[in-house]
Tab-separated table of C-alpha atoms in Angstrom:
chain	number	residue	atom	x	y	z
A	1	MET	CA	77.234	146.708	-51.593
A	2	ASN	CA	77.238	142.964	-50.983
A	3	ASP	CA	77.802	141.197	-47.704
A	4	LEU	CA	81.357	140.182	-48.568
A	5	GLU	CA	82.396	143.780	-49.076
A	6	THR	CA	80.618	144.851	-45.889
A	7	ARG	CA	82.367	142.254	-43.752
A	8	ALA	CA	85.778	142.601	-45.377
A	9	VAL	CA	87.084	145.387	-43.116
A	10	PRO	CA	89.056	143.845	-40.233
A	11	ALA	CA	89.776	147.215	-38.578
A	12	ARG	CA	86.142	148.075	-38.040
A	13	PRO	CA	85.273	150.687	-35.397
A	14	GLY	CA	85.681	149.187	-31.938
A	15	ALA	CA	87.867	146.303	-33.145
A	16	LEU	CA	90.620	147.089	-30.646
A	17	ARG	CA	88.100	147.531	-27.859
A	18	ARG	CA	86.543	144.197	-28.781
A	19	ALA	CA	89.947	142.516	-28.604
A	20	ALA	CA	91.087	144.380	-25.465
A	21	PRO	CA	90.187	141.634	-22.936
A	22	ALA	CA	92.161	139.094	-24.961
A	23	LEU	CA	95.166	141.394	-25.347
A	24	LEU	CA	95.185	142.372	-21.668
A	25	GLY	CA	94.968	138.737	-20.636
A	26	TYR	CA	97.739	137.843	-23.048
A	27	ALA	CA	99.977	140.639	-21.741
A	28	ALA	CA	99.395	139.478	-18.161
A	29	VAL	CA	100.393	135.885	-19.001
A	30	ARG	CA	103.510	137.029	-20.827
A	31	ALA	CA	104.440	139.379	-17.954
A	32	LEU	CA	104.155	136.474	-15.520
A	33	GLY	CA	106.361	134.321	-17.731
A	34	LEU	CA	109.030	137.018	-17.988
A	35	ALA	CA	108.948	137.723	-14.249
A	36	VAL	CA	109.445	134.048	-13.387
A	37	LEU	CA	112.225	133.784	-15.980
A	38	PHE	CA	113.962	136.824	-14.470
A	39	LEU	CA	113.799	135.445	-10.924
A	40	TRP	CA	114.866	131.935	-11.978
A	41	SER	CA	117.779	133.259	-14.035
A	42	GLU	CA	118.938	135.576	-11.266
A	43	ALA	CA	118.992	132.635	-8.866
A	44	ARG	CA	121.237	130.763	-11.291
A	45	GLY	CA	123.484	133.738	-11.995
A	46	LYS	CA	122.299	134.156	-15.583
A	47	SER	CA	120.839	137.055	-17.536
A	48	ALA	CA	117.224	136.542	-18.529
A	49	TYR	CA	117.564	139.163	-21.252
A	50	THR	CA	120.542	137.315	-22.749
A	51	LEU	CA	118.530	134.105	-22.780
A	52	LEU	CA	115.786	135.890	-24.702
A	53	THR	CA	117.935	137.781	-27.192
A	54	ALA	CA	121.401	136.293	-27.580
A	55	ARG	CA	121.283	132.519	-27.679
A	56	TRP	CA	120.712	129.883	-30.359
A	57	ASP	CA	118.656	131.113	-33.340
A	58	ALA	CA	118.518	134.675	-31.995
A	59	LEU	CA	122.278	134.944	-32.536
A	60	TRP	CA	121.952	133.814	-36.135
A	61	TYR	CA	119.196	136.323	-36.868
A	62	ALA	CA	121.186	139.186	-35.294
A	63	ARG	CA	124.295	138.216	-37.259
A	64	VAL	CA	122.357	138.262	-40.538
A	65	ALA	CA	120.907	141.662	-39.610
A	66	GLU	CA	124.363	143.061	-38.878
A	67	ARG	CA	126.500	141.505	-41.609
A	68	GLY	CA	124.163	140.036	-44.194
A	69	TYR	CA	124.246	136.453	-45.417
A	70	GLY	CA	127.389	134.406	-45.951
A	71	TYR	CA	128.346	133.055	-42.521
A	72	GLU	CA	128.619	129.328	-41.898
A	73	VAL	CA	130.002	126.958	-39.300
A	74	ARG	CA	131.666	123.702	-40.338
A	75	LEU	CA	131.324	121.025	-37.676
A	76	PRO	CA	133.790	118.148	-37.085
A	77	GLY	CA	131.300	115.598	-38.382
A	78	GLY	CA	131.103	117.333	-41.751
A	79	ASP	CA	127.818	119.197	-41.225
A	80	VAL	CA	127.710	122.780	-42.438
A	81	HIS	CA	125.479	125.233	-40.590
A	82	SER	CA	124.793	128.138	-42.958
A	83	ASP	CA	122.880	131.294	-42.091
A	84	LEU	CA	121.024	130.889	-45.387
A	85	ALA	CA	118.715	128.535	-43.490
A	86	PHE	CA	117.207	131.580	-41.745
A	87	PHE	CA	114.594	133.494	-43.691
A	88	PRO	CA	115.177	137.251	-44.002
A	89	LEU	CA	112.136	139.173	-42.734
A	90	LEU	CA	113.080	139.180	-39.045
A	91	PRO	CA	116.703	140.253	-39.743
A	92	TRP	CA	115.404	142.984	-42.040
A	93	LEU	CA	113.191	144.316	-39.261
A	94	GLU	CA	116.045	144.075	-36.742
A	95	ARG	CA	118.208	146.090	-39.094
A	96	LEU	CA	115.424	148.664	-39.531
A	97	VAL	CA	115.021	149.080	-35.763
A	98	ALA	CA	118.786	149.484	-35.327
A	99	ALA	CA	118.896	152.047	-38.144
A	100	VAL	CA	116.180	154.306	-36.701
A	101	SER	CA	117.013	153.935	-32.990
A	102	PRO	CA	119.952	153.473	-30.621
A	103	LEU	CA	118.944	149.836	-30.071
A	104	SER	CA	121.218	146.965	-31.048
A	105	TYR	CA	120.208	144.253	-33.484
A	106	ALA	CA	119.462	141.920	-30.572
A	107	ASP	CA	117.369	144.626	-28.928
A	108	GLY	CA	115.549	145.093	-32.213
A	109	GLY	CA	114.767	141.391	-32.339
A	110	PHE	CA	113.293	141.503	-28.846
A	111	LEU	CA	111.221	144.579	-29.685
A	112	VAL	CA	109.933	143.041	-32.912
A	113	ALA	CA	109.045	139.833	-31.070
A	114	ALA	CA	107.210	141.754	-28.344
A	115	LEU	CA	105.130	143.789	-30.800
A	116	ALA	CA	104.590	140.814	-33.097
A	117	SER	CA	103.376	138.672	-30.207
A	118	LEU	CA	100.658	141.230	-29.451
A	119	ALA	CA	99.759	141.380	-33.138
A	120	ALA	CA	99.654	137.583	-33.196
A	121	ALA	CA	97.395	137.482	-30.137
A	122	TRP	CA	95.080	139.981	-31.808
A	123	GLY	CA	95.088	137.907	-34.993
A	124	VAL	CA	94.284	134.715	-33.094
A	125	PHE	CA	91.416	136.550	-31.402
A	126	ALA	CA	90.146	137.905	-34.733
A	127	VAL	CA	90.055	134.434	-36.287
A	128	ALA	CA	88.444	132.750	-33.274
A	129	ASP	CA	85.966	135.618	-32.842
A	130	HIS	CA	84.972	135.336	-36.498
A	131	VAL	CA	84.379	131.595	-36.207
A	132	TYR	CA	83.007	131.206	-32.668
A	133	GLY	CA	82.535	134.653	-31.124
A	134	PRO	CA	84.457	136.939	-28.720
A	135	ARG	CA	84.380	134.735	-25.611
A	136	ALA	CA	85.938	131.837	-27.497
A	137	GLY	CA	88.344	134.358	-29.042
A	138	VAL	CA	89.583	135.448	-25.618
A	139	CYS	CA	89.960	131.824	-24.543
A	140	ALA	CA	91.901	130.969	-27.706
A	141	VAL	CA	94.382	133.781	-27.055
A	142	LEU	CA	94.854	132.761	-23.424
A	143	LEU	CA	95.383	129.126	-24.406
A	144	TRP	CA	97.966	130.185	-26.982
A	145	ALA	CA	99.691	132.291	-24.320
A	146	VAL	CA	99.863	129.502	-21.712
A	147	LEU	CA	101.305	126.837	-23.990
A	148	PRO	CA	104.293	125.157	-22.310
A	149	VAL	CA	106.590	126.740	-24.903
A	150	GLY	CA	104.860	130.119	-24.685
A	151	ILE	CA	108.090	131.807	-23.551
A	152	VAL	CA	109.274	131.560	-27.184
A	153	GLN	CA	106.700	134.229	-27.999
A	154	SER	CA	108.901	136.683	-26.067
A	155	MET	CA	112.214	135.593	-27.578
A	156	ALA	CA	114.032	137.220	-30.491
A	157	TYR	CA	112.830	134.348	-32.661
A	158	SER	CA	110.553	134.436	-35.692
A	159	GLU	CA	107.608	132.431	-34.275
A	160	SER	CA	105.641	135.445	-33.043
A	161	LEU	CA	106.198	137.384	-36.256
A	162	PHE	CA	105.186	134.408	-38.364
A	163	THR	CA	102.078	133.673	-36.291
A	164	ALA	CA	100.975	137.299	-36.553
A	165	LEU	CA	101.290	137.299	-40.337
A	166	ALA	CA	99.649	133.876	-40.640
A	167	ALA	CA	96.712	134.708	-38.364
A	168	TRP	CA	95.907	137.979	-40.099
A	169	SER	CA	96.293	136.375	-43.531
A	170	LEU	CA	93.811	133.684	-42.508
A	171	TYR	CA	91.455	136.328	-41.144
A	172	ALA	CA	91.710	138.219	-44.420
A	173	VAL	CA	90.763	135.037	-46.292
A	174	LEU	CA	87.833	134.398	-43.963
A	175	THR	CA	86.538	137.919	-44.545
A	176	GLY	CA	87.122	137.890	-48.293
A	177	ARG	CA	90.084	140.290	-48.474
A	178	TRP	CA	92.108	138.334	-50.963
A	179	VAL	CA	94.829	140.844	-51.822
A	180	THR	CA	95.545	141.484	-48.145
A	181	ALA	CA	95.638	137.738	-47.549
A	182	GLY	CA	98.089	137.277	-50.428
A	183	VAL	CA	100.415	140.069	-49.273
A	184	LEU	CA	100.492	138.755	-45.693
A	185	ALA	CA	101.032	135.203	-46.926
A	186	GLY	CA	103.953	136.456	-49.002
A	187	LEU	CA	105.473	138.121	-45.940
A	188	ALA	CA	104.911	134.964	-43.898
A	189	GLY	CA	106.823	133.106	-46.607
A	190	LEU	CA	109.750	135.464	-45.996
A	191	THR	CA	109.690	134.637	-42.285
A	192	ARG	CA	109.839	130.860	-41.935
A	193	PRO	CA	109.855	127.793	-44.233
A	194	VAL	CA	106.438	126.880	-42.844
A	195	GLY	CA	105.096	129.891	-44.713
A	196	LEU	CA	104.085	127.196	-47.185
A	197	ALA	CA	101.159	126.488	-44.850
A	198	VAL	CA	99.756	130.006	-45.274
A	199	VAL	CA	100.172	129.821	-49.036
A	200	ALA	CA	98.370	126.476	-49.080
A	201	ALA	CA	95.504	127.935	-47.041
A	202	VAL	CA	95.068	130.901	-49.380
A	203	TRP	CA	95.152	128.687	-52.456
A	204	ALA	CA	92.776	126.110	-50.983
A	205	ALA	CA	90.280	128.836	-50.114
A	206	GLY	CA	90.638	130.435	-53.535
A	207	VAL	CA	90.160	127.182	-55.420
A	208	ALA	CA	87.159	126.311	-53.231
A	209	ALA	CA	85.621	129.701	-53.999
A	210	PHE	CA	86.036	129.158	-57.755
A	211	VAL	CA	84.514	125.686	-57.510
A	212	ARG	CA	81.612	126.981	-55.444
A	213	GLU	CA	80.955	129.797	-57.907
A	214	ARG	CA	80.904	127.397	-60.804
A	215	ALA	CA	78.531	125.022	-59.014
A	216	ALA	CA	76.228	127.781	-57.780
A	217	SER	CA	75.906	129.832	-60.972
A	218	PRO	CA	75.830	127.452	-63.931
A	219	ARG	CA	75.604	129.293	-67.246
A	220	GLY	CA	74.347	132.543	-65.912
A	221	GLY	CA	71.984	131.048	-63.377
A	222	THR	CA	70.913	133.039	-60.369
A	223	PRO	CA	73.595	132.975	-57.664
A	224	PHE	CA	72.573	131.294	-54.471
A	225	VAL	CA	71.649	133.443	-51.510
A	226	ARG	CA	74.457	133.726	-49.043
A	227	CYS	CA	74.249	131.928	-45.730
A	228	ARG	CA	75.103	133.975	-42.680
A	229	SER	CA	77.340	132.331	-40.157
A	230	THR	CA	75.614	131.337	-36.974
A	231	VAL	CA	77.277	131.369	-33.612
A	232	PRO	CA	76.930	129.035	-30.671
A	233	ALA	CA	75.407	130.531	-27.571
A	234	ASP	CA	78.623	130.341	-25.594
A	235	GLY	CA	78.819	134.061	-25.187
A	236	ALA	CA	80.005	134.484	-28.763
A	237	ARG	CA	77.399	136.824	-30.176
A	238	THR	CA	74.048	137.805	-28.798
A	239	GLY	CA	71.314	140.233	-29.561
A	240	GLU	CA	69.816	141.175	-32.877
A	241	GLY	CA	71.013	139.014	-35.748
A	242	ALA	CA	72.370	136.318	-33.450
A	243	GLY	CA	72.309	132.806	-34.846
A	244	PRO	CA	70.592	129.718	-33.527
A	245	PRO	CA	71.486	128.082	-30.226
A	246	ALA	CA	74.791	126.343	-29.535
A	247	THR	CA	73.465	122.980	-30.622
A	248	ALA	CA	73.058	124.203	-34.195
A	249	PRO	CA	76.195	123.997	-36.341
A	250	ARG	CA	77.529	127.120	-37.924
A	251	VAL	CA	76.647	127.396	-41.591
A	252	ARG	CA	79.386	128.869	-43.744
A	253	ALA	CA	80.871	128.624	-47.170
A	254	PRO	CA	83.497	125.899	-47.766
A	255	ASP	CA	86.358	128.383	-47.688
A	256	GLY	CA	85.076	130.058	-44.542
A	257	ALA	CA	84.183	133.371	-46.178
A	258	PRO	CA	80.664	134.586	-46.911
A	259	HIS	CA	80.498	135.064	-50.637
A	260	LEU	CA	78.290	136.069	-53.486
A	261	PRO	CA	79.335	134.374	-56.725
A	262	GLY	CA	80.049	136.901	-59.383
A	263	ALA	CA	80.454	139.787	-56.941
A	264	PRO	CA	81.863	142.757	-58.897
A	265	GLY	CA	85.637	142.785	-58.821
A	266	ASP	CA	85.955	139.826	-56.465
A	267	ARG	CA	87.436	137.289	-58.881
A	268	PRO	CA	90.366	139.483	-60.046
A	269	ARG	CA	91.229	140.295	-56.411
A	270	ARG	CA	91.112	136.611	-55.535
A	271	VAL	CA	93.410	135.708	-58.426
A	272	LEU	CA	95.807	138.496	-57.495
A	273	GLY	CA	95.868	137.372	-53.866
A	274	MET	CA	96.602	133.808	-54.890
A	275	LEU	CA	99.435	134.959	-57.155
A	276	LEU	CA	100.962	137.146	-54.446
A	277	ALA	CA	100.846	134.487	-51.716
A	278	PRO	CA	103.807	132.313	-52.812
A	279	LEU	CA	106.127	135.134	-53.902
A	280	GLY	CA	107.913	135.545	-50.564
A	281	ALA	CA	108.880	131.926	-49.982
A	282	SER	CA	109.593	131.119	-53.616
A	283	GLY	CA	111.608	134.297	-54.073
A	284	TYR	CA	113.889	133.544	-51.129
A	285	VAL	CA	114.314	129.874	-52.029
A	286	LEU	CA	115.235	130.770	-55.606
A	287	TRP	CA	117.665	133.422	-54.365
A	288	VAL	CA	119.353	130.867	-52.104
A	289	GLY	CA	119.599	128.471	-55.030
A	290	HIS	CA	121.256	131.179	-57.102
A	291	ARG	CA	123.537	132.188	-54.225
A	292	THR	CA	124.729	128.618	-53.635
A	293	GLY	CA	124.880	127.724	-57.324
A	294	ASN	CA	122.746	124.635	-56.716
A	295	GLY	CA	119.654	125.807	-58.544
A	296	PRO	CA	116.047	125.686	-57.267
A	297	LEU	CA	116.888	122.893	-54.794
A	298	GLY	CA	119.778	124.771	-53.234
A	299	TYR	CA	117.788	125.623	-50.127
A	300	LEU	CA	117.224	121.928	-49.453
A	301	ASP	CA	120.982	121.450	-49.495
A	302	VAL	CA	121.341	124.254	-46.952
A	303	GLN	CA	118.784	122.588	-44.694
A	304	ALA	CA	120.507	119.243	-45.122
A	305	GLY	CA	123.632	120.834	-43.670
A	306	TRP	CA	121.578	121.365	-40.506
A	307	ARG	CA	120.275	117.775	-40.813
A	308	ASN	CA	116.829	119.139	-41.502
A	309	GLY	CA	114.613	117.377	-43.995
A	310	PHE	CA	111.215	115.785	-44.518
A	311	ASP	CA	111.169	112.036	-43.972
A	312	GLY	CA	107.527	111.496	-43.092
A	313	GLY	CA	108.312	111.285	-39.383
A	314	TYR	CA	110.626	108.269	-39.604
A	315	ALA	CA	113.523	109.858	-37.704
A	316	PHE	CA	111.171	111.231	-35.046
A	317	ALA	CA	109.556	107.812	-34.607
A	318	ARG	CA	112.987	106.207	-34.175
A	319	PHE	CA	113.922	108.877	-31.640
A	320	VAL	CA	110.762	108.209	-29.614
A	321	ALA	CA	111.155	104.438	-29.850
A	322	ALA	CA	114.730	104.654	-28.570
A	323	MET	CA	113.484	106.348	-25.425
A	324	PHE	CA	111.627	103.204	-24.401
A	325	THR	CA	114.855	101.191	-24.115
A	326	SER	CA	115.658	102.500	-20.653
A	327	PHE	CA	114.165	104.096	-17.565
A	328	PRO	CA	113.390	106.935	-16.776
A	329	SER	CA	113.670	108.015	-20.416
A	330	ALA	CA	110.640	105.799	-21.076
A	331	LEU	CA	108.547	108.302	-19.140
A	332	ALA	CA	109.647	111.027	-21.533
A	333	GLY	CA	108.796	108.713	-24.413
A	334	LEU	CA	105.289	108.218	-23.043
A	335	ALA	CA	104.909	111.967	-22.708
A	336	LEU	CA	105.977	112.451	-26.338
A	337	VAL	CA	103.545	109.802	-27.562
A	338	ALA	CA	100.762	111.411	-25.532
A	339	GLY	CA	101.661	114.832	-26.907
A	340	VAL	CA	101.593	113.658	-30.508
A	341	GLY	CA	98.333	111.854	-29.863
A	342	LEU	CA	96.832	115.023	-28.410
A	343	VAL	CA	97.868	117.064	-31.448
A	344	VAL	CA	96.390	114.514	-33.855
A	345	TRP	CA	93.197	114.261	-31.788
A	346	LEU	CA	92.778	118.030	-31.755
A	347	TYR	CA	93.103	118.159	-35.522
A	348	VAL	CA	90.482	115.443	-35.900
A	349	VAL	CA	88.161	117.455	-33.649
A	350	CYS	CA	88.791	120.549	-35.779
A	351	VAL	CA	87.708	118.582	-38.839
A	352	ARG	CA	84.638	117.177	-37.106
A	353	GLN	CA	83.630	120.664	-35.944
A	354	LEU	CA	83.767	121.810	-39.573
A	355	GLN	CA	86.295	124.559	-39.130
A	356	PRO	CA	86.669	126.737	-42.246
A	357	LEU	CA	88.803	125.157	-44.933
A	358	PRO	CA	91.692	127.671	-44.702
A	359	LEU	CA	92.154	126.917	-40.998
A	360	LEU	CA	92.124	123.164	-41.564
A	361	VAL	CA	94.639	123.368	-44.397
A	362	TYR	CA	96.919	125.732	-42.495
A	363	ALA	CA	96.890	123.726	-39.255
A	364	GLY	CA	97.302	120.477	-41.156
A	365	VAL	CA	100.369	121.642	-43.075
A	366	VAL	CA	102.003	123.198	-39.982
A	367	THR	CA	101.423	119.993	-38.026
A	368	ALA	CA	102.685	117.761	-40.823
A	369	LEU	CA	105.848	119.813	-41.338
A	370	ALA	CA	106.555	119.849	-37.602
A	371	LEU	CA	105.969	116.160	-36.887
A	372	CYS	CA	107.293	114.723	-40.142
A	373	ALA	CA	110.542	116.680	-40.364
A	374	SER	CA	113.861	115.152	-39.368
A	375	SER	CA	114.973	118.293	-37.547
A	376	TYR	CA	116.111	118.735	-33.941
A	377	PHE	CA	113.483	116.866	-31.954
A	378	GLY	CA	113.584	119.167	-28.938
A	379	SER	CA	112.205	121.931	-31.163
A	380	LYS	CA	109.024	120.058	-32.132
A	381	PRO	CA	106.829	121.888	-29.574
A	382	ARG	CA	108.180	125.239	-30.775
A	383	LEU	CA	107.519	124.346	-34.405
A	384	LEU	CA	103.889	123.641	-33.499
A	385	LEU	CA	103.458	127.030	-31.824
A	386	PRO	CA	101.963	128.721	-34.933
A	387	ALA	CA	99.298	125.992	-35.289
A	388	PHE	CA	96.798	127.978	-33.213
A	389	PRO	CA	93.654	126.634	-34.974
A	390	LEU	CA	94.282	123.399	-33.074
A	391	LEU	CA	93.384	125.309	-29.906
A	392	LEU	CA	89.943	126.381	-31.113
A	393	PRO	CA	88.106	123.223	-29.921
A	394	LEU	CA	89.614	123.722	-26.458
A	395	ALA	CA	88.790	127.423	-26.551
A	396	LEU	CA	85.190	126.690	-27.455
A	397	ALA	CA	84.901	124.230	-24.560
A	398	LEU	CA	86.594	126.626	-22.139
A	399	ALA	CA	84.269	129.441	-23.192
A	400	ARG	CA	81.292	127.412	-21.976
A	401	TRP	CA	82.648	127.206	-18.428
A	402	ARG	CA	81.768	129.687	-15.716
A	403	ALA	CA	84.179	132.582	-15.238
A	404	PRO	CA	85.681	131.434	-11.863
A	405	ARG	CA	86.455	128.001	-13.251
A	406	ARG	CA	87.997	129.486	-16.406
A	407	ALA	CA	90.147	131.841	-14.336
A	408	LEU	CA	91.369	128.989	-12.123
A	409	VAL	CA	92.325	126.784	-15.072
A	410	VAL	CA	94.024	129.572	-17.016
A	411	GLY	CA	95.846	130.811	-13.920
A	412	ALA	CA	97.178	127.349	-13.128
A	413	ALA	CA	98.237	126.802	-16.741
A	414	ALA	CA	99.932	130.220	-16.873
A	415	THR	CA	101.911	129.444	-13.717
A	416	ALA	CA	102.973	126.041	-15.032
A	417	SER	CA	103.940	127.577	-18.381
A	418	ALA	CA	106.004	130.289	-16.689
A	419	LEU	CA	107.872	127.760	-14.548
A	420	TYR	CA	108.504	125.419	-17.463
A	421	GLY	CA	109.646	128.278	-19.682
A	422	ALA	CA	112.151	129.461	-17.085
A	423	PHE	CA	113.434	125.899	-16.613
A	424	TRP	CA	113.641	125.350	-20.349
A	425	LEU	CA	115.572	128.494	-21.226
A	426	ASN	CA	117.992	127.982	-18.360
A	427	GLY	CA	118.842	124.535	-19.714
A	428	SER	CA	121.646	123.612	-22.048
A	429	GLY	CA	119.796	122.876	-25.280
A	430	PRO	CA	117.986	125.256	-27.625
A	431	PRO	CA	114.190	125.420	-27.565
C-alpha cells in the first residue's frame, strides 16, 4: 500500500476528537452571535428567527422548495427577478427535511444551514490541519467564525452548505481521493454559481498531477520518491515523524497531495473525479437554458435580469469611486478600499507561502468572481465568505501566539462580529 492510499481516508479514527476543539470554539462563537441577534432584535420589536429564515434570498429558496421553479418578479424598471437564478441543492434539502419531519421549508433551511456550518467548520479545520497542523486548524475555524459577516453562516442561505462541500472537496484532493473530490465538487456546483471555483481547483490539481507524473517517470523510469509534508513547529504536529522546525518550508507536491506516479488505479480515479466535478454546475446551467429556450447561455440572461454579470470589477470600482464625492460616505469608501486591499494582500501571502495549488486556484476564483462581478455591492463580503484559504496566513500567525493572547483577540473579534451581525440583519438591505 502506497502513502497516497494510506493518507486518503479523511475519517480516520480520532478525526472528530482531533477536530473537537475547533468545532466547540466555532459553536461558541455562533451561539454568541445568535444570542446578540436575539437580544438586538427583541429590543427593536423584530423576530430574530424571521431575520434568519424568511428574508431576502431565504424566501426565494423556500419558495423553490415548496413550489418548484417558475416564479419571477417584474420590476418597474424592466428588470426580471427569476427564481432560476438560485441553484437547486439547498431547496432540494429543504424539501427533504419538510417531507420527513413536521418542519416547514424555512425551518428546513435553517436546520440545513446549522448542520452545514458545522460541516464547513470541520472541513476548514481538516484542510488547515493537513497543511499547517491542528493548532493552525483551530485558529482557521475561529477566524472563519468571527468574520464580520459570520452571521450568514447561521442563515437559511447557501453559503454554509457551499463552503462545507468546497472544503471537503479540497481536502479530498489534498489527500488524493479524486472520486470523492469530484462528487463533492459536483454537489458544490449545484449549490452556487461559484461552484466553478471548486471545479477549477479539482482540474488544476488533476492536470498538475498528470504533468508531474510525466516529468517524474519518463519512459518507464523509476518514479521519484515521495516527499513527506513537513509542518512548522507552531503546535501543528510534534513527536515521531514530525518535520523540521518552523523556519523550514513545507515540502509537498504541486497539487498539494502526496503522490506516487503510476500508483495502481490512481489515474483512472483521477480522471473520473475530474469528469464528475463539473456535472452539477453544467447540468443546472444547461437545464436553465433549455427551460428558458435561450440555449446554453440562458442562465446568463437570468442573471442579467438581476443585474448580475462579470465586468472585471468596473461597476464595483465606479461604485467605490462615487463614495468619495461626499462626506461621510468617503469614510465608507476608504473602508472598502482597505478591505479589497486586505483581500488582495492575503492572497499574495498565500502564494508566497506556497499553499497547495488547489487552495490557490479555489481562493483565486472565488475572490475574482466576488470582486469582479457587477452584482449587488453590499453582498461582496458575503460572496467572499467561502474563500477560507485566505485566512490560513492569519491562522498560522495566530497559532504562534500564546494562548491568553489568542483568546483575547478571538473573543474581541467574536464580540465585534456578533454586534455587527445583529446590526446588519436588523437593517433594511439584504446581506
